[in-house]
mmCIF file of C-alpha atoms and ligand atoms in Angstrom:
data_model
loop_
_atom_site.group_PDB
_atom_site.id
_atom_site.type_symbol
_atom_site.label_atom_id
_atom_site.label_comp_id
_atom_site.label_asym_id
_atom_site.label_seq_id
_atom_site.Cartn_x
_atom_site.Cartn_y
_atom_site.Cartn_z
ATOM 1 C CA UNK A 234 -26.655 -151.856 -33.457
ATOM 2 C CA UNK A 235 -24.698 -154.026 -35.099
ATOM 3 C CA UNK A 236 -22.185 -156.005 -33.201
ATOM 4 C CA UNK A 237 -18.791 -155.796 -34.462
ATOM 5 C CA UNK A 238 -17.483 -159.504 -34.431
ATOM 6 C CA UNK A 239 -13.517 -158.880 -32.118
ATOM 7 C CA UNK A 240 -10.937 -161.549 -32.304
ATOM 8 C CA UNK A 241 -8.260 -161.163 -29.254
ATOM 9 C CA UNK A 242 -4.979 -162.978 -28.332
ATOM 10 C CA UNK A 243 -3.066 -164.139 -25.695
ATOM 11 C CA UNK A 244 -6.450 -163.037 -24.574
ATOM 12 C CA UNK A 245 -5.884 -165.479 -20.861
ATOM 13 C CA UNK A 246 -2.730 -163.437 -20.167
ATOM 14 C CA UNK A 247 -2.851 -160.689 -17.744
ATOM 15 C CA UNK A 248 -3.455 -157.813 -19.618
ATOM 16 C CA UNK A 249 -5.912 -159.468 -22.490
ATOM 17 C CA UNK A 250 -7.652 -160.890 -19.606
ATOM 18 C CA UNK A 251 -8.745 -157.110 -17.832
ATOM 19 C CA UNK A 252 -9.445 -156.133 -21.911
ATOM 20 C CA UNK A 253 -11.589 -158.708 -22.475
ATOM 21 C CA UNK A 254 -13.646 -158.471 -18.544
ATOM 22 C CA UNK A 255 -13.571 -153.879 -19.495
ATOM 23 C CA UNK A 256 -14.369 -154.659 -22.841
ATOM 24 C CA UNK A 257 -17.362 -156.889 -22.809
ATOM 25 C CA UNK A 258 -18.312 -154.418 -20.044
ATOM 26 C CA UNK A 259 -17.829 -151.024 -20.980
ATOM 27 C CA UNK A 260 -18.909 -151.617 -24.638
ATOM 28 C CA UNK A 261 -22.371 -152.996 -25.219
ATOM 29 C CA UNK A 262 -21.204 -153.174 -29.744
ATOM 30 C CA UNK A 263 -18.601 -155.963 -29.156
ATOM 31 C CA UNK A 264 -18.987 -160.435 -29.098
ATOM 32 C CA UNK A 265 -14.940 -161.186 -28.561
ATOM 33 C CA UNK A 266 -13.344 -164.556 -29.074
ATOM 34 C CA UNK A 267 -10.803 -165.092 -27.525
ATOM 35 C CA UNK A 268 -7.643 -167.098 -28.796
ATOM 36 C CA UNK A 269 -5.042 -168.163 -26.679
ATOM 37 C CA UNK A 270 -2.427 -170.562 -26.744
ATOM 38 C CA UNK A 271 -2.586 -171.661 -22.716
ATOM 39 C CA UNK A 272 1.357 -171.669 -22.827
ATOM 40 C CA UNK A 273 2.326 -171.125 -18.823
ATOM 41 C CA UNK A 274 0.736 -167.184 -18.906
ATOM 42 C CA UNK A 275 -2.426 -168.098 -20.168
ATOM 43 C CA UNK A 276 -4.470 -168.669 -17.183
ATOM 44 C CA UNK A 277 -8.348 -169.117 -17.674
ATOM 45 C CA UNK A 278 -9.009 -168.692 -14.375
ATOM 46 C CA UNK A 279 -8.521 -164.600 -15.057
ATOM 47 C CA UNK A 280 -11.798 -165.257 -17.136
ATOM 48 C CA UNK A 281 -13.631 -167.525 -14.756
ATOM 49 C CA UNK A 282 -17.854 -166.922 -14.795
ATOM 50 C CA UNK A 283 -17.160 -164.633 -18.243
ATOM 51 C CA UNK A 284 -19.865 -166.994 -20.042
ATOM 52 C CA UNK A 285 -22.611 -166.141 -17.240
ATOM 53 C CA UNK A 286 -22.082 -162.705 -16.961
ATOM 54 C CA UNK A 287 -21.902 -161.616 -20.420
ATOM 55 C CA UNK A 288 -24.049 -164.708 -22.432
ATOM 56 C CA UNK A 289 -23.631 -165.582 -25.993
ATOM 57 C CA UNK A 290 -20.886 -162.589 -25.835
ATOM 58 C CA UNK A 291 -17.829 -164.932 -24.854
ATOM 59 C CA UNK A 292 -16.152 -166.898 -26.776
ATOM 60 C CA UNK A 293 -12.628 -169.037 -26.446
ATOM 61 C CA UNK A 294 -10.708 -170.741 -28.520
ATOM 62 C CA UNK A 295 -7.922 -172.846 -27.474
ATOM 63 C CA UNK A 296 -5.489 -172.510 -30.397
ATOM 64 C CA UNK A 297 -1.371 -170.948 -31.903
ATOM 65 C CA UNK A 298 -0.801 -168.006 -33.497
ATOM 66 C CA UNK A 299 1.927 -168.989 -35.131
ATOM 67 C CA UNK A 300 -0.400 -172.460 -36.630
ATOM 68 C CA UNK A 301 -0.603 -170.723 -40.342
ATOM 69 C CA UNK A 302 -3.479 -173.761 -41.091
ATOM 70 C CA UNK A 303 -5.345 -173.769 -37.944
ATOM 71 C CA UNK A 304 -5.543 -169.261 -38.401
ATOM 72 C CA UNK A 305 -6.970 -169.467 -42.332
ATOM 73 C CA UNK A 306 -9.715 -172.063 -40.609
ATOM 74 C CA UNK A 307 -10.721 -170.026 -38.055
ATOM 75 C CA UNK A 308 -11.150 -167.024 -39.733
ATOM 76 C CA UNK A 309 -13.098 -169.230 -42.690
ATOM 77 C CA UNK A 310 -15.431 -170.647 -40.314
ATOM 78 C CA UNK A 311 -15.699 -166.496 -37.665
ATOM 79 C CA UNK A 312 -15.316 -162.824 -39.986
ATOM 80 C CA UNK A 313 -14.153 -161.385 -37.901
ATOM 81 C CA UNK A 314 -14.445 -157.642 -37.790
ATOM 82 C CA UNK A 315 -11.233 -156.635 -35.988
ATOM 83 C CA UNK A 316 -8.296 -157.860 -34.517
ATOM 84 C CA UNK A 317 -6.039 -156.895 -31.213
ATOM 85 C CA UNK A 318 -3.171 -158.643 -30.858
ATOM 86 C CA UNK A 319 -1.933 -159.670 -27.485
ATOM 87 C CA UNK A 320 -0.538 -162.126 -27.533
ATOM 88 C CA UNK A 321 3.324 -162.494 -27.231
ATOM 89 C CA UNK A 322 6.382 -163.971 -25.621
ATOM 90 C CA UNK A 323 6.521 -161.665 -22.816
ATOM 91 C CA UNK A 324 8.816 -161.986 -20.676
ATOM 92 C CA UNK A 325 12.467 -160.810 -21.069
ATOM 93 C CA UNK A 326 14.165 -162.838 -18.419
ATOM 94 C CA UNK A 327 12.577 -166.019 -20.584
ATOM 95 C CA UNK A 328 13.748 -164.530 -23.909
ATOM 96 C CA UNK A 329 17.553 -164.568 -22.616
ATOM 97 C CA UNK A 330 17.555 -168.599 -21.638
ATOM 98 C CA UNK A 331 15.733 -169.083 -24.830
ATOM 99 C CA UNK A 332 14.698 -166.945 -27.430
ATOM 100 C CA UNK A 333 13.975 -169.174 -30.307
ATOM 101 C CA UNK A 334 9.692 -169.111 -28.660
ATOM 102 C CA UNK A 335 10.092 -165.075 -29.107
ATOM 103 C CA UNK A 336 10.700 -165.614 -32.602
ATOM 104 C CA UNK A 337 7.955 -168.150 -33.364
ATOM 105 C CA UNK A 338 5.172 -166.543 -31.558
ATOM 106 C CA UNK A 339 5.688 -162.747 -31.590
ATOM 107 C CA UNK A 340 7.585 -162.429 -35.131
ATOM 108 C CA UNK A 341 5.893 -165.303 -37.896
ATOM 109 C CA UNK A 342 2.858 -165.425 -35.366
ATOM 110 C CA UNK A 343 2.151 -162.137 -36.008
ATOM 111 C CA UNK A 344 2.520 -162.416 -40.000
ATOM 112 C CA UNK A 345 1.121 -165.071 -39.665
ATOM 113 C CA UNK A 346 -2.412 -163.056 -38.736
ATOM 114 C CA UNK A 347 -1.400 -160.077 -41.116
ATOM 115 C CA UNK A 348 -2.256 -162.674 -44.230
ATOM 116 C CA UNK A 349 -5.483 -164.254 -42.515
ATOM 117 C CA UNK A 350 -6.597 -160.607 -42.003
ATOM 118 C CA UNK A 351 -6.095 -159.491 -45.387
ATOM 119 C CA UNK A 352 -6.848 -162.180 -46.903
ATOM 120 C CA UNK A 353 -10.512 -162.520 -44.534
ATOM 121 C CA UNK A 354 -10.673 -158.580 -45.258
ATOM 122 C CA UNK A 355 -10.056 -157.626 -41.624
ATOM 123 C CA UNK A 356 -11.332 -153.616 -40.627
ATOM 124 C CA UNK A 357 -9.315 -152.785 -38.474
ATOM 125 C CA UNK A 358 -5.884 -154.711 -37.038
ATOM 126 C CA UNK A 359 -4.690 -152.671 -33.902
ATOM 127 C CA UNK A 360 -0.945 -154.740 -32.756
ATOM 128 C CA UNK A 361 -0.075 -154.102 -28.418
ATOM 129 C CA UNK A 362 3.486 -152.747 -29.023
ATOM 130 C CA UNK A 363 5.465 -152.003 -25.131
ATOM 131 C CA UNK A 364 7.956 -148.853 -24.883
ATOM 132 C CA UNK A 365 10.910 -151.916 -24.932
ATOM 133 C CA UNK A 366 11.593 -151.278 -28.428
ATOM 134 C CA UNK A 367 13.203 -148.297 -27.889
ATOM 135 C CA UNK A 368 15.545 -149.032 -25.571
ATOM 136 C CA UNK A 369 17.258 -147.290 -22.543
ATOM 137 C CA UNK A 370 17.391 -143.906 -21.465
ATOM 138 C CA UNK A 371 20.227 -142.399 -20.224
ATOM 139 C CA UNK A 372 19.122 -140.495 -16.847
ATOM 140 C CA UNK A 373 16.854 -137.832 -18.756
ATOM 141 C CA UNK A 374 14.313 -137.798 -22.456
ATOM 142 C CA UNK A 375 11.364 -139.567 -22.567
ATOM 143 C CA UNK A 376 11.229 -141.568 -25.594
ATOM 144 C CA UNK A 377 8.117 -140.611 -28.364
ATOM 145 C CA UNK A 378 7.104 -141.553 -31.545
ATOM 146 C CA UNK A 379 10.327 -141.005 -33.246
ATOM 147 C CA UNK A 380 13.041 -141.743 -31.064
ATOM 148 C CA UNK A 381 14.536 -145.067 -32.892
ATOM 149 C CA UNK A 382 13.943 -148.338 -32.517
ATOM 150 C CA UNK A 383 17.269 -149.708 -30.191
ATOM 151 C CA UNK A 384 15.529 -153.054 -28.579
ATOM 152 C CA UNK A 385 18.311 -154.148 -26.369
ATOM 153 C CA UNK A 386 17.293 -158.502 -25.461
ATOM 154 C CA UNK A 387 15.570 -160.896 -27.575
ATOM 155 C CA UNK A 388 12.151 -160.458 -26.422
ATOM 156 C CA UNK A 389 11.437 -156.991 -27.351
ATOM 157 C CA UNK A 390 13.952 -157.430 -30.799
ATOM 158 C CA UNK A 391 11.176 -160.121 -31.539
ATOM 159 C CA UNK A 392 8.890 -157.218 -30.292
ATOM 160 C CA UNK A 393 10.095 -154.889 -32.534
ATOM 161 C CA UNK A 394 10.542 -157.210 -35.636
ATOM 162 C CA UNK A 395 6.562 -157.090 -34.815
ATOM 163 C CA UNK A 396 5.733 -153.580 -35.150
ATOM 164 C CA UNK A 397 7.867 -153.214 -37.944
ATOM 165 C CA UNK A 398 5.890 -156.431 -39.966
ATOM 166 C CA UNK A 399 3.289 -153.805 -38.192
ATOM 167 C CA UNK A 400 4.463 -151.439 -40.785
ATOM 168 C CA UNK A 401 5.468 -153.250 -43.092
ATOM 169 C CA UNK A 402 1.140 -153.891 -43.657
ATOM 170 C CA UNK A 403 0.244 -150.480 -43.702
ATOM 171 C CA UNK A 404 2.613 -149.325 -46.692
ATOM 172 C CA UNK A 405 3.017 -152.157 -49.088
ATOM 173 C CA UNK A 406 -0.384 -153.602 -48.245
ATOM 174 C CA UNK A 407 -2.996 -150.302 -47.855
ATOM 175 C CA UNK A 408 -3.753 -152.349 -44.535
ATOM 176 C CA UNK A 409 -5.894 -150.856 -41.267
ATOM 177 C CA UNK A 410 -3.502 -151.014 -38.619
ATOM 178 C CA UNK A 411 -2.756 -149.404 -35.675
ATOM 179 C CA UNK A 412 0.349 -150.002 -33.197
ATOM 180 C CA UNK A 413 0.210 -148.639 -29.696
ATOM 181 C CA UNK A 414 3.186 -148.654 -27.806
ATOM 182 C CA UNK A 415 3.096 -149.477 -23.524
ATOM 183 C CA UNK A 416 5.525 -148.957 -20.777
ATOM 184 C CA UNK A 417 5.386 -151.310 -17.578
ATOM 185 C CA UNK A 418 1.826 -152.227 -16.579
ATOM 186 C CA UNK A 419 0.653 -153.330 -13.370
ATOM 187 C CA UNK A 420 -3.002 -154.745 -11.818
ATOM 188 C CA UNK A 421 -4.716 -157.409 -11.303
ATOM 189 C CA UNK A 422 -3.942 -160.742 -12.925
ATOM 190 C CA UNK A 423 -0.693 -160.223 -13.408
ATOM 191 C CA UNK A 424 1.612 -163.040 -13.583
ATOM 192 C CA UNK A 425 4.039 -163.886 -10.766
ATOM 193 C CA UNK A 426 7.463 -163.424 -12.133
ATOM 194 C CA UNK A 427 7.779 -160.493 -13.218
ATOM 195 C CA UNK A 428 8.169 -157.575 -10.470
ATOM 196 C CA UNK A 429 5.289 -155.922 -8.926
ATOM 197 C CA UNK A 430 3.217 -159.284 -8.818
ATOM 198 C CA UNK A 431 6.326 -161.458 -7.730
ATOM 199 C CA UNK A 432 7.195 -159.142 -5.269
ATOM 200 C CA UNK A 433 4.315 -159.112 -3.460
ATOM 201 C CA UNK A 434 3.381 -163.185 -3.283
ATOM 202 C CA UNK A 435 6.732 -163.650 -2.200
ATOM 203 C CA UNK A 436 6.699 -161.107 0.881
ATOM 204 C CA UNK A 437 2.978 -162.236 1.714
ATOM 205 C CA UNK A 438 5.255 -165.528 2.041
ATOM 206 C CA UNK A 439 7.874 -163.918 4.069
ATOM 207 C CA UNK A 440 10.674 -165.230 1.191
ATOM 208 C CA UNK A 441 13.582 -163.358 -0.043
ATOM 209 C CA UNK A 442 12.960 -160.283 -2.536
ATOM 210 C CA UNK A 443 15.265 -160.217 -5.098
ATOM 211 C CA UNK A 444 16.227 -156.902 -6.512
ATOM 212 C CA UNK A 445 18.896 -156.896 -9.533
ATOM 213 C CA UNK A 446 21.769 -155.505 -10.006
ATOM 214 C CA UNK A 447 22.085 -151.783 -7.673
ATOM 215 C CA UNK A 448 17.699 -151.734 -7.709
ATOM 216 C CA UNK A 449 17.720 -148.817 -9.461
ATOM 217 C CA UNK A 450 16.839 -149.003 -13.157
ATOM 218 C CA UNK A 451 13.492 -146.706 -14.251
ATOM 219 C CA UNK A 452 10.397 -148.502 -15.265
ATOM 220 C CA UNK A 453 6.939 -145.867 -15.865
ATOM 221 C CA UNK A 454 4.355 -147.697 -14.537
ATOM 222 C CA UNK A 455 0.595 -147.530 -15.823
ATOM 223 C CA UNK A 456 -2.799 -149.483 -14.257
ATOM 224 C CA UNK A 457 -3.418 -152.228 -16.678
ATOM 225 C CA UNK A 458 -7.230 -150.807 -16.467
ATOM 226 C CA UNK A 459 -5.479 -147.468 -17.985
ATOM 227 C CA UNK A 460 -3.976 -149.374 -20.154
ATOM 228 C CA UNK A 461 -7.000 -151.531 -21.342
ATOM 229 C CA UNK A 462 -9.013 -148.388 -21.746
ATOM 230 C CA UNK A 463 -5.979 -146.605 -24.029
ATOM 231 C CA UNK A 464 -6.104 -149.833 -26.454
ATOM 232 C CA UNK A 465 -10.113 -149.496 -26.420
ATOM 233 C CA UNK A 466 -9.568 -145.899 -27.656
ATOM 234 C CA UNK A 467 -7.165 -146.417 -29.868
ATOM 235 C CA UNK A 468 -8.955 -149.709 -31.617
ATOM 236 C CA UNK A 469 -12.201 -146.714 -31.391
ATOM 237 C CA UNK A 470 -10.570 -143.627 -32.607
ATOM 238 C CA UNK A 471 -6.954 -144.355 -33.307
ATOM 239 C CA UNK A 472 -5.358 -143.405 -37.447
ATOM 240 C CA UNK A 473 -4.657 -147.100 -39.906
ATOM 241 C CA UNK A 474 -0.944 -146.679 -39.619
ATOM 242 C CA UNK A 475 0.536 -144.452 -36.594
ATOM 243 C CA UNK A 476 1.942 -145.330 -33.930
ATOM 244 C CA UNK A 477 0.011 -144.243 -30.447
ATOM 245 C CA UNK A 478 2.856 -144.539 -27.265
ATOM 246 C CA UNK A 479 0.229 -145.241 -24.018
ATOM 247 C CA UNK A 480 2.954 -144.113 -20.227
ATOM 248 C CA UNK A 481 1.506 -142.970 -16.923
ATOM 249 C CA UNK A 482 4.490 -140.761 -16.223
ATOM 250 C CA UNK A 483 5.298 -142.819 -13.199
ATOM 251 C CA UNK A 484 8.927 -143.807 -13.216
ATOM 252 C CA UNK A 485 10.236 -144.734 -10.261
ATOM 253 C CA UNK A 486 13.088 -147.108 -9.420
ATOM 254 C CA UNK A 487 12.502 -150.450 -8.722
ATOM 255 C CA UNK A 488 14.265 -150.981 -5.273
ATOM 256 C CA UNK A 489 11.095 -147.529 -4.533
ATOM 257 C CA UNK A 490 8.406 -149.876 -5.349
ATOM 258 C CA UNK A 491 9.984 -153.053 -3.854
ATOM 259 C CA UNK A 492 10.277 -150.790 -0.469
ATOM 260 C CA UNK A 493 6.313 -149.546 -1.215
ATOM 261 C CA UNK A 494 5.167 -152.920 -1.227
ATOM 262 C CA UNK A 495 6.508 -153.803 2.033
ATOM 263 C CA UNK A 496 6.432 -150.480 3.304
ATOM 264 C CA UNK A 497 2.198 -150.840 2.182
ATOM 265 C CA UNK A 498 1.905 -155.201 3.553
ATOM 266 C CA UNK A 499 4.158 -154.447 6.968
ATOM 267 C CA UNK A 500 6.806 -155.826 6.157
ATOM 268 C CA UNK A 501 10.735 -155.740 7.270
ATOM 269 C CA UNK A 502 13.068 -154.725 4.668
ATOM 270 C CA UNK A 503 15.477 -157.789 5.269
ATOM 271 C CA UNK A 504 14.150 -159.335 3.373
ATOM 272 C CA UNK A 505 14.972 -157.022 -0.191
ATOM 273 C CA UNK A 506 18.328 -159.226 -0.940
ATOM 274 C CA UNK A 507 20.315 -157.757 -4.270
ATOM 275 C CA UNK A 508 20.994 -160.263 -6.161
ATOM 276 C CA UNK A 509 23.376 -160.700 -9.974
ATOM 277 C CA UNK A 510 21.686 -158.200 -12.621
ATOM 278 C CA UNK A 511 19.545 -158.790 -15.742
ATOM 279 C CA UNK A 512 22.090 -158.819 -18.645
ATOM 280 C CA UNK A 513 21.577 -155.929 -20.458
ATOM 281 C CA UNK A 514 19.330 -154.662 -18.211
ATOM 282 C CA UNK A 515 17.794 -151.496 -19.601
ATOM 283 C CA UNK A 516 18.002 -148.405 -16.990
ATOM 284 C CA UNK A 517 14.951 -146.334 -17.443
ATOM 285 C CA UNK A 518 12.053 -146.127 -19.690
ATOM 286 C CA UNK A 519 9.495 -142.742 -19.784
ATOM 287 C CA UNK A 520 7.151 -142.851 -22.331
ATOM 288 C CA UNK A 521 5.780 -139.190 -24.309
ATOM 289 C CA UNK A 522 2.186 -139.928 -24.200
ATOM 290 C CA UNK A 523 1.849 -136.345 -25.767
ATOM 291 C CA UNK A 524 0.823 -137.898 -29.044
ATOM 292 C CA UNK A 525 -2.192 -140.114 -28.048
ATOM 293 C CA UNK A 526 -3.600 -137.616 -25.450
ATOM 294 C CA UNK A 527 -3.334 -134.686 -28.163
ATOM 295 C CA UNK A 528 -5.246 -136.433 -30.942
ATOM 296 C CA UNK A 529 -6.953 -138.694 -29.184
ATOM 297 C CA UNK A 530 -8.346 -137.556 -25.990
ATOM 298 C CA UNK A 531 -6.934 -139.715 -24.222
ATOM 299 C CA UNK A 532 -5.006 -139.924 -20.347
ATOM 300 C CA UNK A 533 -4.471 -142.212 -17.697
ATOM 301 C CA UNK A 534 -7.063 -141.960 -14.038
ATOM 302 C CA UNK A 535 -5.131 -143.975 -11.546
ATOM 303 C CA UNK A 536 -2.452 -142.498 -9.481
ATOM 304 C CA UNK A 537 -0.092 -144.505 -8.662
ATOM 305 C CA UNK A 538 -0.895 -144.349 -4.956
ATOM 306 C CA UNK A 539 -4.707 -145.651 -5.290
ATOM 307 C CA UNK A 540 -3.367 -147.938 -7.825
ATOM 308 C CA UNK A 541 -0.702 -150.139 -5.720
ATOM 309 C CA UNK A 542 -2.459 -149.616 -2.908
ATOM 310 C CA UNK A 543 -5.810 -151.695 -4.880
ATOM 311 C CA UNK A 544 -3.304 -154.404 -6.494
ATOM 312 C CA UNK A 545 -1.256 -155.061 -3.101
ATOM 313 C CA UNK A 546 -5.416 -154.957 -2.050
ATOM 314 C CA UNK A 547 -6.191 -157.831 -4.716
ATOM 315 C CA UNK A 548 -3.099 -159.975 -4.111
ATOM 316 C CA UNK A 549 -3.811 -160.230 -0.421
ATOM 317 C CA UNK A 550 -7.471 -161.153 -1.160
ATOM 318 C CA UNK A 551 -6.344 -163.628 -4.556
ATOM 319 C CA UNK A 552 -3.840 -165.618 -2.302
ATOM 320 C CA UNK A 553 -5.848 -168.525 -3.954
ATOM 321 C CA UNK A 554 -5.110 -166.621 -6.856
ATOM 322 C CA UNK A 555 -1.572 -166.501 -7.327
ATOM 323 C CA UNK A 556 -0.410 -169.754 -5.046
ATOM 324 C CA UNK A 557 -2.847 -172.773 -7.619
ATOM 325 C CA UNK A 558 -0.341 -170.767 -9.932
ATOM 326 C CA UNK A 559 2.913 -171.128 -8.161
ATOM 327 C CA UNK A 560 2.281 -174.728 -7.443
ATOM 328 C CA UNK A 561 1.051 -175.420 -10.938
ATOM 329 C CA UNK A 562 -2.011 -176.371 -10.640
ATOM 330 C CA UNK A 563 -4.185 -173.397 -12.661
ATOM 331 C CA UNK A 564 -3.093 -175.697 -15.531
ATOM 332 C CA UNK A 565 -5.677 -178.314 -15.299
ATOM 333 C CA UNK A 566 -7.963 -175.261 -15.504
ATOM 334 C CA UNK A 567 -9.249 -175.217 -19.169
ATOM 335 C CA UNK A 568 -8.732 -179.601 -19.098
ATOM 336 C CA UNK A 569 -11.696 -179.423 -16.280
ATOM 337 C CA UNK A 570 -13.748 -176.248 -17.952
ATOM 338 C CA UNK A 571 -13.283 -177.241 -20.980
ATOM 339 C CA UNK A 572 -12.151 -180.805 -22.064
ATOM 340 C CA UNK A 573 -15.276 -182.235 -19.485
ATOM 341 C CA UNK A 574 -17.147 -180.960 -21.685
ATOM 342 C CA UNK A 575 -16.690 -182.153 -25.304
HETATM 343 P P1 NAD B 604 0.709 -162.599 -20.828
HETATM 344 O O1 NAD B 604 2.903 -162.949 -20.600
HETATM 345 O O2 NAD B 604 0.445 -162.211 -19.335
HETATM 346 O O3 NAD B 604 0.269 -163.058 -21.633
HETATM 347 C C1 NAD B 604 -0.098 -163.689 -23.077
HETATM 348 C C2 NAD B 604 -0.948 -165.016 -23.196
HETATM 349 O O4 NAD B 604 -0.269 -164.828 -24.780
HETATM 350 C C3 NAD B 604 -1.417 -165.536 -22.553
HETATM 351 O O5 NAD B 604 -2.341 -165.654 -22.118
HETATM 352 C C4 NAD B 604 -0.348 -166.741 -23.593
HETATM 353 O O6 NAD B 604 -0.845 -168.409 -23.268
HETATM 354 C C5 NAD B 604 -0.978 -166.584 -25.182
HETATM 355 N N1 NAD B 604 0.023 -166.626 -25.681
HETATM 356 C C6 NAD B 604 1.271 -166.873 -26.337
HETATM 357 N N2 NAD B 604 2.215 -167.615 -26.816
HETATM 358 C C7 NAD B 604 1.267 -167.625 -28.041
HETATM 359 C C8 NAD B 604 0.450 -168.329 -29.000
HETATM 360 N N3 NAD B 604 1.582 -168.307 -29.797
HETATM 361 N N4 NAD B 604 -0.499 -168.562 -29.200
HETATM 362 C C9 NAD B 604 -1.587 -168.151 -28.993
HETATM 363 N N5 NAD B 604 -1.673 -167.624 -27.882
HETATM 364 C C10 NAD B 604 -0.767 -166.824 -27.375
HETATM 365 O O7 NAD B 604 1.126 -160.883 -21.480
HETATM 366 P P2 NAD B 604 0.734 -159.926 -21.429
HETATM 367 O O8 NAD B 604 1.788 -158.693 -19.812
HETATM 368 O O9 NAD B 604 -0.343 -159.526 -20.764
HETATM 369 O O10 NAD B 604 1.480 -158.575 -22.569
HETATM 370 C C11 NAD B 604 -0.267 -159.329 -23.506
HETATM 371 C C12 NAD B 604 0.276 -158.085 -24.661
HETATM 372 O O11 NAD B 604 0.929 -156.397 -24.283
HETATM 373 C C13 NAD B 604 2.133 -158.491 -25.374
HETATM 374 O O12 NAD B 604 2.420 -158.637 -26.244
HETATM 375 C C14 NAD B 604 3.283 -157.182 -24.521
HETATM 376 O O13 NAD B 604 4.228 -157.708 -25.547
HETATM 377 C C15 NAD B 604 2.578 -156.596 -24.541
HETATM 378 N N6 NAD B 604 2.575 -155.656 -23.408
HETATM 379 C C16 NAD B 604 3.163 -155.499 -22.029
HETATM 380 C C17 NAD B 604 3.866 -154.697 -20.887
HETATM 381 C C18 NAD B 604 3.208 -154.835 -19.614
HETATM 382 O O14 NAD B 604 3.844 -154.181 -18.820
HETATM 383 N N7 NAD B 604 3.006 -156.857 -19.087
HETATM 384 C C19 NAD B 604 3.902 -153.681 -21.533
HETATM 385 C C20 NAD B 604 3.275 -153.102 -22.723
HETATM 386 C C21 NAD B 604 3.371 -153.577 -23.484
HETATM 387 O O1 TDX B 605 12.853 -160.708 -9.802
HETATM 388 C C1 TDX B 605 12.676 -159.607 -10.555
HETATM 389 N N1 TDX B 605 13.797 -158.756 -10.065
HETATM 390 C C2 TDX B 605 14.327 -157.839 -9.867
HETATM 391 O O2 TDX B 605 14.727 -156.046 -10.019
HETATM 392 C C3 TDX B 605 12.049 -159.372 -11.323
HETATM 393 C C4 TDX B 605 11.720 -160.455 -12.433
HETATM 394 C C5 TDX B 605 12.320 -157.917 -12.765
HETATM 395 N N2 TDX B 605 13.344 -157.525 -11.688
HETATM 396 C C6 TDX B 605 13.011 -155.410 -12.407
HETATM 397 C C7 TDX B 605 13.865 -155.778 -13.637
HETATM 398 C C8 TDX B 605 13.585 -155.169 -14.001
HETATM 399 O O3 TDX B 605 14.405 -153.862 -14.156
HETATM 400 O O4 TDX B 605 11.559 -154.947 -12.596
HETATM 401 C C9 TDX B 605 11.855 -154.443 -13.409
HETATM 402 C C10 TDX B 605 10.440 -154.564 -14.254
HETATM 403 O O5 TDX B 605 11.070 -156.226 -14.166
HETATM 404 P P1 TDX B 605 9.647 -157.436 -15.304
HETATM 405 O O6 TDX B 605 8.662 -157.345 -14.339
HETATM 406 O O7 TDX B 605 10.436 -158.300 -15.664
HETATM 407 O O8 TDX B 605 9.401 -156.161 -16.689
HETATM 408 P P2 TDX B 605 10.342 -155.400 -17.405
HETATM 409 O O9 TDX B 605 11.629 -156.802 -17.741
HETATM 410 O O10 TDX B 605 10.317 -153.857 -17.525
HETATM 411 O O11 TDX B 605 9.288 -155.725 -18.695
HETATM 412 C C11 TDX B 605 7.740 -155.680 -18.814
HETATM 413 O O12 TDX B 605 6.936 -154.461 -19.234
HETATM 414 C C12 TDX B 605 7.200 -154.037 -20.959
HETATM 415 C C13 TDX B 605 7.076 -156.748 -19.157
HETATM 416 O O13 TDX B 605 7.533 -157.963 -18.483
HETATM 417 C C14 TDX B 605 6.985 -156.622 -21.217
HETATM 418 O O14 TDX B 605 6.090 -157.405 -21.259
HETATM 419 C C15 TDX B 605 6.900 -155.196 -21.348
HETATM 420 O O15 TDX B 605 6.853 -154.795 -23.073
#
């Protein structure tokens, strides 16, 4: 069997780390290089034990996708066959406070990776995108791959710019690119700034649960394992130059998610605190994922009932994982496990 060298960027984050575990477990033809800058969102504890479980198949490289010299040196050293670009600044609220890091990583970083992929003849480049590029829906309708791109936040605008640069790489240079656009993910290892892990961890600590605006904004929730499976499907079977929407067909208003979490944890709804709305808050996202089902045969396997229960159980069991994030202790992991060995 020919082994492929897969570069995963942003693999110390939520979706990237789930993807690495899942791919090493289910695909014996891939060895993985995880390139991550270890921003506040990068947590190597998500991958603790992986080198021992998959000897020789996992390699970590600390670095920045927006550092052109570094990227070129890395590509000269390792002949990557394929790339999946997960690396991004990913939190909408942070982009409202400060947009610049989003432009540097999400836009410039993507172009630098595309340039290196072209120069070093990488055989596939998959860009992990988001449904937020389509903007906001009213009470009806769904995002298809043909829906106009109308991003409303600095985060979604930077992700849209990245998607367009990937599109340009295909049309201008004939590059072998694929783009996915997924709805909101939930599951293990999600940084507790995002709705579901924030609400679970606050509820467990009997802290207030901050609900933005009237709580009636709607998101389409997909279990992270289903997202990772869809990315592998697109990587293996997708057609170059195409965009694939990925979604769970699972719309929930935020307030209903929050109440469900409180109910499953046996906590009181009095913890709910309505706070000032997010500026430019998109009202509703809903994905039409019929193309990926029709053309590549992918559909989600989790029901929300099972997925949310498993996720809550995971955060209850991994209390220490999110407590170390909240205390900032997780930031020492790289120093303790990598720099000490040098
Ligand atoms: P995350 O914030 O949990 O992880 C991002 C990772 O990227 C972190 O490990 C961080 O250290 C790394 N990173 C950031 N800047 C970097 C740089 N310049 N160079 C190298 N590494 C860098 O994000 P996530 O939720 O796992 O999202 C992963 C990808 O999926 C993103 O591209 C995001 O836009 C997309 N996405 C996320 C969701 C979701 O619901 N979380 C939904 C659809 C799409
Ligand atoms: O404290 C909160 N209270 C609240 O009401 C937080 C953090 C969020 N919210 C609301 C805002 C959104 O309507 O919950 C919803 C979900 O918020 P986030 O978890 O911040 O996700 P969202 O803004 O929808 O974006 C997510 O999905 C698409 C990811 O963060 C993006 O990276 C992805 O592209």
